[in-house]
Amino acid sequence: MTIAADPVLHSSVRDFLSRSGKLLIGGEWVDAASGRTFPTYDPATGEKLTEVAHAEAEDVHRAVQAARAAFEDSAWSRIKPNQRERLIWRIGDLLSERAEVFGQLEALDNGKSAGIAQVVDVGWSADVFRYYAGWATKIEGSTVNVSMPFAPEGAQFHAYTLREPVGVCGQIIPWNFPLLMAAWKIAPALAAGNTVVLKPAEQTPLTALLLGELFEEAGFPPGVVNIVTGFGDAGAAVAAHDGVDKVAFTGSTEVGKLIVDAAKGNLKKVSLELGGKSPNVVFADADLDIAVPGSLNAWLFNHGQACTAGTRLYVEDAIFEEFTQAVADAAAQVKIGPGLDPATQLGPLVSQEQFDRVSRYLAEGLADGARALTGGKRWGDEGYFIEPTVFVDVEPRFSIVREEIFGPVVAALPFNAEQGVAAAANDSDYGLAAGIWTRDISKAHRTARELNAGSVWINQYNGFDTALPFGGFKQSGWGRELGAEVISLYTQTKTVNVAL
Ligand code: NAP
Ligand code: MG
C-alpha cells in the first residue's frame, strides 16, 4: 500500500504531501532560485513522500535580507510586547488544534510513532510556544546604584539596563525532533523580538514547513520567520552570513565546530546544543520496578536518536547481571514497526546513512569482544529498523562506549560502590545529561554534584520541562536553552547611565 492510500492518514497530511514544499521568505512561499528540489522519504519503507525546495547560498541570502528588513523596519519592530505575546500564544493553540496532523507528518518524515509524536513532539512544542509567549511581557532590565568613583562629590546619576533583541537569528536544527527543535529555537527568539531564518535538517523538512504556514495564519508580519530547506551548505551559508547576528545550532559536535569557525567573520553570537554519551547510574539499592523500565527508556526513547540518550549504563556490581538481563528482556519485548501503526513502540532509524552508521557500531562492538544480551542486528528486511541492543562485556576503550551512536544501542558496565562511579561516568568528551537511580537521597544528591553533566535526572530519565534550562558541559555545547536562561541568548544588554 502506498502512503497516500493509507486509510489512517489525515486528509490534511495527504493534502500537504500532494504539494511540493517551498521556501518561506519574506512572507511568500517561493521556489529555490535554482528551481531545484530534493526528495524526502518515509524511513519505514524508503518510499518518497514529496519534494521540497533545495535552498542554497543565494536563497539563504534572500531570507536573511527579509529577516533584516522585518527586524529593522516593520510592524514587528514596532509591536508591543503583549501583541507579541498573543501572536506566539496563537501558534501554541494552532499546534494543539492540529496535533494529529503534525504528529502523522512527523511520523512519516522521521519514522517515530505518530501517537508519541502527537503527545511529545507536538504537545511539547505547543507548550514551548505558550511558555515563551509569556516571556514576551517579562523581559526586564534593572536599575543600578552606581558610585562613579571619578565623578565630582555630590554628582547624581540614574543608571539602568535595557534588554534588547540581538537581531537576525540563524537557527540550524537536526532531524531527531524536527518540530520540537524548531519550537525550542523559534519561540524564545520571537519572544525577545528577534527575527529568524530557520534551516531544518535535510532528512525531515516537512513539519517545519507546515509550522511556517501557522505564522502566516496567526498574523505574524512577513519576514519575521523565514524557512529555508536545504543541505549542509545552506546551513553553512546561514552560519557564515554577515547579515546574521546570532546563530543557534543543534546537531553533531563535529558540525558544531564548523559553525564556530563559520561565525568568526562577523563574530556573530553562537549557541550550540551538541552530542552526548550520557551515563545512567543504577545503584544496588534502586527501586528496580522503576529503574528497569526507566533505564530502558533512557537509551531507547526516540529509537536512541536523542542527544541525551543514556547509552552508558553503569550498574553496581551486586545487581549487574540481574539488572542488565531484566533490561535486555524488556528490550526484547518492545514492539517494532512503522510509525503510523498505533501498536508501534520502536520505529525505524531516520535514514539509510543512520542505519549504516548504527550497523557499523554493532559490528565494531562485536568485533571488540562485546556480547549482545539481546539484539545486535537489523530487524526485518525493509526500512531502517535495528533491534534494541544491550551490550555487556565491554571495556571503556570500545567505540560503543566512547562514541555517540544515535541508535537503539546501550553498553552496560559494572561499578564497585567502594570506588564510586564518578570517575568512570565523567570519562567522556561529552557532558550533556546523566541519570541516577537509588533510594538513598543523600547518595543521589552527592552523586548529582559529582557528575559533569548539564542535566541530572534522579529516579527518572529525560525529565525535561520548558521551564528548566538545558545544555551541555564540555563538548556537548555552549549556552543553555529552555527556561529563563535562553532569553539571555536572544537578548543583549544595553547599559544607560544618565548624569542628573
Ligand atoms: P549534523 O550533521 O550535525 O546536522 C545538523 C544540522 O546541521 C542539519 O540541519 C544539517 O543539515 C546542518 N549542517 C550540516 N553541515 C553543516 C555545516 N557545515 N554548516 C552548517 N550546518 C550544517 O547532524 P546529523 O547529520 O543530522 O546527525 C549526525 C550526528 O549528529 C548524529 O548521529 C548524532 O550523533 C548527532 N546529532 C545530535 C543531535 C543533538 O540533539 N545533539 C541531534 C541530531 C544529531 P543537513 O541535514 O542537510 O545535513
Ligand atoms: Mg524523511
XYZ file of C-alpha atoms and ligand atoms in Angstrom:
549
model
C 0.000 0.000 0.000
C 1.355 3.447 -0.853
C 1.351 6.110 1.843
C -1.229 8.248 0.060
C -3.686 5.319 0.160
C -3.210 4.590 3.867
C -6.676 4.971 5.429
C -5.348 6.181 8.798
C -3.770 9.195 7.104
C -5.451 12.523 7.888
C -6.701 14.298 4.739
C -4.653 17.404 5.614
C -1.486 15.292 5.618
C -2.396 13.804 2.243
C -3.083 17.308 1.005
C 0.217 18.645 2.287
C 2.161 15.790 0.676
C 0.466 16.361 -2.670
C 2.037 19.836 -2.882
C 5.778 20.209 -3.114
C 7.424 22.191 -0.323
C 8.577 25.748 -0.966
C 10.787 28.181 0.920
C 9.208 30.744 3.243
C 10.975 34.036 2.541
C 9.571 37.455 3.442
C 6.076 36.022 3.902
C 5.995 34.420 0.427
C 6.233 30.734 -0.451
C 8.847 30.622 -3.197
C 10.911 28.161 -5.210
C 14.668 27.992 -4.780
C 16.472 30.449 -7.067
C 17.950 27.474 -8.914
C 14.499 25.882 -9.270
C 15.955 22.712 -7.730
C 14.121 20.443 -5.308
C 15.067 17.374 -3.265
C 13.021 14.374 -2.097
C 12.192 13.400 1.476
C 11.427 9.781 2.372
C 9.411 7.611 4.737
C 12.105 5.693 6.648
C 9.709 2.794 7.375
C 9.588 1.904 3.683
C 12.065 4.115 1.853
C 9.125 5.464 -0.178
C 9.375 9.070 -1.369
C 6.940 11.385 0.462
C 7.301 14.588 -1.539
C 9.835 17.079 -2.922
C 10.879 20.297 -1.213
C 12.755 23.330 -2.494
C 16.531 22.993 -2.385
C 17.842 26.236 -0.879
C 21.415 27.285 -1.500
C 23.500 30.304 -0.501
C 21.540 32.684 -2.741
C 18.229 31.689 -1.124
C 19.742 31.979 2.347
C 20.866 35.484 1.393
C 17.332 36.460 0.360
C 15.941 35.024 3.597
C 18.486 36.949 5.677
C 17.572 40.165 3.861
C 13.881 39.563 4.535
C 14.597 38.874 8.204
C 16.737 42.022 8.375
C 14.002 44.166 6.823
C 11.428 42.749 9.259
C 13.747 43.383 12.186
C 14.728 46.943 11.245
C 11.529 48.401 9.946
C 8.201 46.608 10.022
C 5.088 46.100 12.075
C 7.236 43.629 14.048
C 9.899 46.171 15.019
C 7.194 48.470 16.437
C 4.999 45.792 18.017
C 4.070 45.963 21.710
C 5.208 43.082 23.934
C 1.665 41.973 24.720
C 0.877 41.819 20.991
C 3.964 39.641 20.524
C 2.710 37.504 23.383
C -0.663 36.934 21.725
C 0.849 36.040 18.345
C 3.224 33.494 19.876
C 0.448 32.044 22.058
C -1.677 31.585 18.951
C 0.998 29.278 17.466
C 0.671 27.087 20.551
C -3.097 26.929 20.102
C -2.872 26.126 16.384
C -0.380 23.332 17.105
C -2.703 21.853 19.733
C -5.691 22.028 17.372
C -3.712 20.217 14.649
C -1.730 17.841 16.823
C -2.882 14.779 14.906
C -1.837 16.211 11.547
C 1.566 17.352 12.792
C 2.056 14.022 14.588
C 1.343 11.976 11.463
C 3.559 14.143 9.286
C 6.399 13.861 11.806
C 5.926 10.077 11.944
C 6.097 9.812 8.158
C 9.147 12.009 7.735
C 11.156 10.878 10.754
C 9.909 7.323 11.418
C 8.804 7.865 15.015
C 5.413 6.733 16.340
C 2.611 9.110 15.344
C 0.945 8.656 18.737
C 4.123 9.507 20.641
C 4.875 12.397 18.257
C 1.425 13.846 18.873
C 1.988 13.922 22.637
C 5.722 14.531 22.950
C 6.801 16.405 19.827
C 3.644 18.368 19.031
C 2.235 18.673 22.559
C 5.513 19.887 23.965
C 6.090 22.258 21.027
C 2.723 23.880 21.804
C 3.798 24.203 25.445
C 7.090 25.809 24.384
C 5.275 28.461 22.317
C 2.896 29.225 25.190
C 5.692 29.393 27.774
C 7.691 31.872 25.665
C 4.563 33.841 24.791
C 4.506 34.639 28.500
C 8.128 35.768 28.420
C 7.446 38.459 25.802
C 5.994 40.749 28.511
C 8.528 39.792 31.188
C 11.906 40.679 29.722
C 13.366 43.270 32.068
C 16.469 45.332 32.629
C 17.428 46.677 36.025
C 18.293 49.948 37.722
C 21.747 50.018 39.226
C 23.029 52.035 42.175
C 26.279 53.466 40.813
C 29.164 55.034 42.756
C 31.039 56.599 39.816
C 34.422 56.852 41.608
C 35.749 59.630 39.347
C 32.695 61.897 39.478
C 32.782 65.114 41.488
C 31.418 64.990 45.032
C 27.628 65.408 45.074
C 27.015 64.476 41.395
C 23.979 62.273 40.830
C 23.294 59.580 38.261
C 20.491 57.387 37.051
C 21.848 54.127 35.581
C 19.831 51.292 34.143
C 19.999 48.398 31.707
C 17.793 47.507 28.762
C 17.497 44.000 27.336
C 17.240 44.335 23.582
C 16.843 41.695 20.877
C 20.026 40.514 19.153
C 18.612 40.918 15.623
C 18.525 38.334 12.846
C 18.902 34.820 14.275
C 20.060 31.927 12.099
C 18.816 28.629 13.516
C 20.008 25.234 12.296
C 18.287 22.105 13.579
C 18.615 18.297 13.339
C 16.248 15.527 12.289
C 15.636 13.724 15.572
C 12.917 16.067 16.913
C 12.225 18.210 13.845
C 9.197 20.198 15.032
C 10.262 20.365 18.669
C 13.727 21.688 17.829
C 12.109 24.339 15.635
C 9.895 25.318 18.596
C 12.824 25.440 21.070
C 14.637 27.764 18.695
C 11.911 29.995 17.262
C 9.713 30.637 20.336
C 12.297 32.346 22.608
C 13.816 34.248 19.660
C 10.406 35.750 18.837
C 9.540 36.404 22.492
C 12.632 38.591 22.674
C 11.686 40.442 19.463
C 14.195 38.932 17.030
C 13.576 37.674 13.506
C 14.539 34.206 12.331
C 15.978 32.222 9.436
C 15.435 28.518 10.164
C 17.312 25.725 8.335
C 15.665 22.342 9.039
C 17.532 19.049 8.545
C 17.514 17.662 5.004
C 16.022 14.345 6.235
C 12.999 15.956 7.925
C 11.950 19.282 6.389
C 8.176 18.762 6.421
C 6.833 19.739 9.852
C 8.916 22.930 9.808
C 7.198 23.915 6.556
C 3.762 23.146 7.982
C 4.712 25.189 11.054
C 5.678 28.018 8.673
C 2.078 28.145 7.452
C 0.906 28.792 11.022
C 2.919 32.021 11.320
C 1.028 33.437 8.356
C -2.282 32.244 9.756
C -1.585 33.627 13.246
C -0.918 37.066 11.751
C 2.844 37.478 12.085
C 4.206 40.225 9.827
C 6.058 38.883 6.758
C 9.752 38.170 7.147
C 9.689 37.553 10.908
C 10.066 33.794 10.384
C 11.811 32.551 7.234
C 12.375 28.876 6.476
C 14.973 27.552 4.053
C 15.050 23.816 3.415
C 18.340 22.522 2.114
C 21.519 20.636 2.877
C 24.639 21.307 4.925
C 25.804 24.032 2.520
C 22.640 26.039 3.271
C 23.381 25.644 6.990
C 26.950 26.762 6.361
C 25.656 29.818 4.465
C 23.459 30.743 7.454
C 26.369 30.321 9.886
C 28.725 32.425 7.760
C 26.348 35.204 6.641
C 27.399 38.703 7.746
C 23.764 39.745 7.999
C 23.096 37.161 10.713
C 23.652 38.454 14.269
C 23.350 35.162 16.092
C 23.476 31.505 15.135
C 21.867 28.787 17.241
C 22.701 25.213 16.301
C 21.592 21.758 17.429
C 23.315 18.735 15.936
C 26.623 16.905 15.967
C 29.712 18.116 17.810
C 31.624 17.823 14.545
C 29.351 20.294 12.704
C 29.156 22.450 15.856
C 32.879 23.122 15.482
C 32.351 24.142 11.836
C 29.661 26.585 12.996
C 32.150 28.210 15.366
C 34.630 28.632 12.501
C 31.994 29.999 10.134
C 30.734 32.510 12.719
C 34.152 34.155 13.048
C 33.741 36.531 10.095
C 31.337 38.937 11.801
C 31.773 37.447 15.299
C 28.096 36.605 15.458
C 26.867 35.200 18.773
C 26.920 31.391 18.859
C 24.990 28.875 20.933
C 25.370 25.115 20.478
C 23.435 22.040 21.583
C 25.647 19.117 20.594
C 26.014 15.409 21.093
C 26.267 13.285 24.188
C 27.202 9.874 25.541
C 25.355 10.114 28.770
C 25.914 7.905 31.820
C 22.910 6.338 33.537
C 23.918 5.130 37.005
C 21.977 2.412 38.832
C 22.879 1.749 42.466
C 22.133 -1.620 44.079
C 19.568 -0.001 46.388
C 17.475 1.343 43.468
C 13.773 0.582 43.200
C 14.056 -1.920 40.348
C 10.366 -1.632 39.444
C 11.038 1.880 38.163
C 14.764 1.598 37.402
C 14.381 -1.204 34.831
C 11.752 0.448 32.593
C 13.280 3.883 33.243
C 16.741 2.727 32.200
C 15.333 1.029 29.106
C 13.589 4.221 28.068
C 16.742 6.221 28.804
C 18.576 4.764 25.795
C 15.659 3.551 23.653
C 13.450 6.659 23.599
C 13.155 8.031 20.038
C 14.968 4.864 18.840
C 18.104 6.050 20.618
C 18.191 9.095 18.362
C 18.296 11.536 21.265
C 21.240 13.683 22.263
C 20.553 12.865 25.928
C 20.293 9.082 25.404
C 21.601 7.248 28.485
C 23.793 4.896 26.476
C 26.430 4.143 29.092
C 24.571 2.094 31.688
C 26.623 1.865 34.904
C 25.189 -0.753 37.254
C 26.532 -1.507 40.749
C 28.240 -4.904 40.615
C 25.958 -6.575 43.201
C 22.984 -6.352 40.823
C 24.772 -6.122 37.464
C 23.745 -9.460 35.980
C 20.182 -9.410 37.256
C 19.636 -5.815 36.167
C 21.142 -5.988 32.686
C 19.237 -9.209 31.977
C 15.983 -7.521 33.065
C 16.673 -4.555 30.768
C 17.534 -6.924 27.900
C 14.333 -8.951 28.465
C 12.260 -5.754 28.449
C 14.050 -4.571 25.279
C 13.249 -7.853 23.526
C 9.525 -7.279 24.229
C 9.398 -3.864 22.554
C 7.021 -3.769 19.585
C 8.860 -2.721 16.418
C 7.050 -1.332 13.368
C 6.212 1.709 11.247
C 5.301 4.963 12.994
C 1.735 5.026 11.667
C 0.908 1.671 13.321
C -0.659 2.531 16.715
C 0.946 -0.553 18.304
C 4.467 0.573 17.398
C 6.850 1.375 20.246
C 10.075 1.395 18.242
C 10.202 2.684 14.668
C 12.932 2.775 12.043
C 16.040 4.923 12.132
C 15.719 8.121 10.141
C 17.786 7.275 7.047
C 19.979 4.779 5.213
C 23.001 6.758 6.393
C 21.976 6.489 10.048
C 21.130 2.789 9.572
C 24.616 2.172 8.128
C 26.246 4.139 10.924
C 24.486 2.186 13.693
C 25.146 -1.145 11.887
C 28.839 -0.251 11.778
C 28.892 0.323 15.540
C 27.146 -3.020 16.145
C 29.814 -4.780 14.089
C 32.611 -2.885 15.839
C 31.235 -3.717 19.294
C 31.045 -7.429 18.475
C 34.498 -7.412 16.876
C 35.923 -5.718 20.003
C 34.563 -8.615 22.087
C 31.302 -7.229 23.456
C 28.387 -9.652 23.939
C 24.825 -8.739 22.936
C 22.352 -9.870 25.607
C 19.661 -9.049 23.073
C 19.586 -7.547 19.569
C 22.797 -6.828 17.687
C 21.311 -6.844 14.215
C 18.817 -5.483 11.740
C 15.072 -6.110 12.216
C 13.072 -7.246 9.163
C 14.284 -6.788 5.603
C 12.843 -3.418 4.590
C 13.148 0.057 6.081
C 15.853 1.138 8.510
C 14.976 -0.948 11.567
C 17.562 -2.083 14.137
C 16.806 -4.403 17.066
C 17.231 -2.861 20.514
C 20.689 -3.982 21.588
C 22.164 -4.413 25.087
C 25.935 -4.949 25.119
C 27.809 -6.385 28.107
C 31.477 -7.478 28.450
C 32.501 -4.050 27.241
C 35.618 -2.057 28.069
C 35.800 1.699 28.456
C 38.041 1.987 25.380
C 35.486 0.393 22.973
C 33.968 2.760 20.402
C 30.477 1.666 21.547
C 31.341 3.165 24.964
C 33.126 6.314 23.777
C 31.218 7.496 20.709
C 27.689 8.756 20.154
C 25.913 6.013 18.171
C 22.485 7.642 17.877
C 20.640 4.344 17.632
C 18.943 1.784 19.923
C 22.179 0.529 21.489
C 23.380 0.581 25.110
C 26.686 -0.504 26.634
C 26.427 -1.757 30.239
C 29.386 -1.560 32.642
C 29.573 -2.709 36.280
C 30.928 -0.419 39.006
C 32.067 -1.020 42.519
C 30.452 1.005 45.319
C 33.769 1.437 47.176
C 35.491 3.027 44.192
C 32.483 5.118 43.227
C 31.172 5.731 39.763
C 32.025 9.373 39.074
C 35.461 8.858 37.533
C 34.130 6.329 35.010
C 30.937 8.282 34.298
C 32.906 11.507 33.737
C 35.445 9.842 31.444
C 33.919 11.317 28.273
C 34.393 14.299 25.958
C 30.677 14.936 26.382
C 28.684 16.240 29.338
C 25.061 16.616 28.336
C 22.994 14.569 30.789
C 23.098 11.832 33.425
C 20.693 9.575 35.300
C 20.882 8.284 38.883
C 18.715 5.544 40.426
C 18.833 4.985 44.193
C 16.574 5.051 47.267
C 19.243 6.908 49.283
C 18.560 10.636 48.893
C 21.936 11.776 50.209
C 23.762 9.482 47.803
C 21.537 10.745 44.966
C 22.338 14.416 45.580
C 26.025 13.730 46.285
C 26.342 11.846 43.005
C 24.465 14.605 41.143
C 27.173 17.055 42.254
C 29.957 14.722 41.152
C 28.732 14.175 37.593
C 29.855 16.538 34.810
C 26.541 16.994 33.031
C 24.198 19.844 32.138
C 21.130 17.919 33.340
C 20.954 15.239 36.044
C 17.794 13.188 36.463
C 17.159 11.248 39.652
C 14.846 8.218 39.678
C 13.671 9.217 36.202
C 15.330 9.920 32.852
C 14.725 12.682 30.293
C 12.971 14.720 32.988
C 12.583 17.770 30.759
C 10.413 20.808 31.349
C 10.124 24.011 29.341
C 10.985 25.996 32.480
C 14.221 24.045 33.149
C 17.469 25.119 31.466
C 19.060 22.512 29.220
C 22.518 22.313 27.648
C 25.913 20.745 27.811
C 29.142 20.682 29.798
C 32.386 20.050 27.879
C 31.936 19.279 24.164
C 28.169 18.967 24.470
C 27.682 22.645 23.803
C 27.687 26.334 24.618
C 24.829 28.056 26.410
C 21.538 26.849 27.829
C 18.224 26.589 26.025
C 14.746 26.494 27.588
C 13.735 28.174 30.843
C 14.623 31.769 31.601
C 18.251 31.201 30.615
C 17.677 31.024 26.873
C 16.320 34.583 26.952
C 19.888 35.726 27.594
C 20.931 34.014 24.325
C 18.363 36.028 22.375
C 18.834 39.418 24.040
C 21.759 41.743 24.580
C 22.193 44.127 27.469
C 22.472 47.862 26.887
C 23.721 49.963 29.802
C 22.429 53.539 30.046
C 23.888 55.996 32.533
C 22.409 59.475 32.898
C 24.048 62.384 34.712
C 21.221 64.087 36.560
P 24.509 17.307 11.705
O 25.237 16.861 10.514
O 25.246 17.994 12.784
O 23.304 18.220 11.178
C 22.550 19.110 11.974
C 22.113 20.277 11.112
O 23.245 20.992 10.628
C 21.339 19.859 9.866
O 20.359 20.825 9.589
C 22.430 19.865 8.827
O 21.978 19.965 7.517
C 23.208 21.081 9.220
N 24.572 21.106 8.691
C 25.309 20.095 8.165
N 26.535 20.538 7.812
C 26.572 21.843 8.134
C 27.572 22.856 8.038
N 28.786 22.602 7.550
N 27.279 24.097 8.462
C 26.070 24.373 8.990
N 25.088 23.471 9.106
C 25.331 22.204 8.694
O 23.756 16.117 12.342
P 23.086 14.921 11.545
O 23.769 14.602 10.278
O 21.684 15.225 11.468
O 23.382 13.760 12.548
C 24.712 13.272 12.696
C 25.022 13.026 14.135
O 24.777 14.221 14.891
C 24.137 12.014 14.806
O 24.495 10.722 14.547
C 24.297 12.426 16.233
O 25.481 11.922 16.761
C 24.386 13.914 16.186
N 23.096 14.590 16.469
C 22.962 15.215 17.658
C 21.782 15.854 17.951
C 21.556 16.558 19.218
O 20.422 16.896 19.524
N 22.591 16.856 19.991
C 20.746 15.837 17.038
C 20.919 15.194 15.816
C 22.115 14.604 15.549
P 21.710 18.585 6.727
O 20.525 17.992 7.379
O 21.452 18.965 5.366
O 22.950 17.772 6.897
Mg 12.251 11.904 5.659
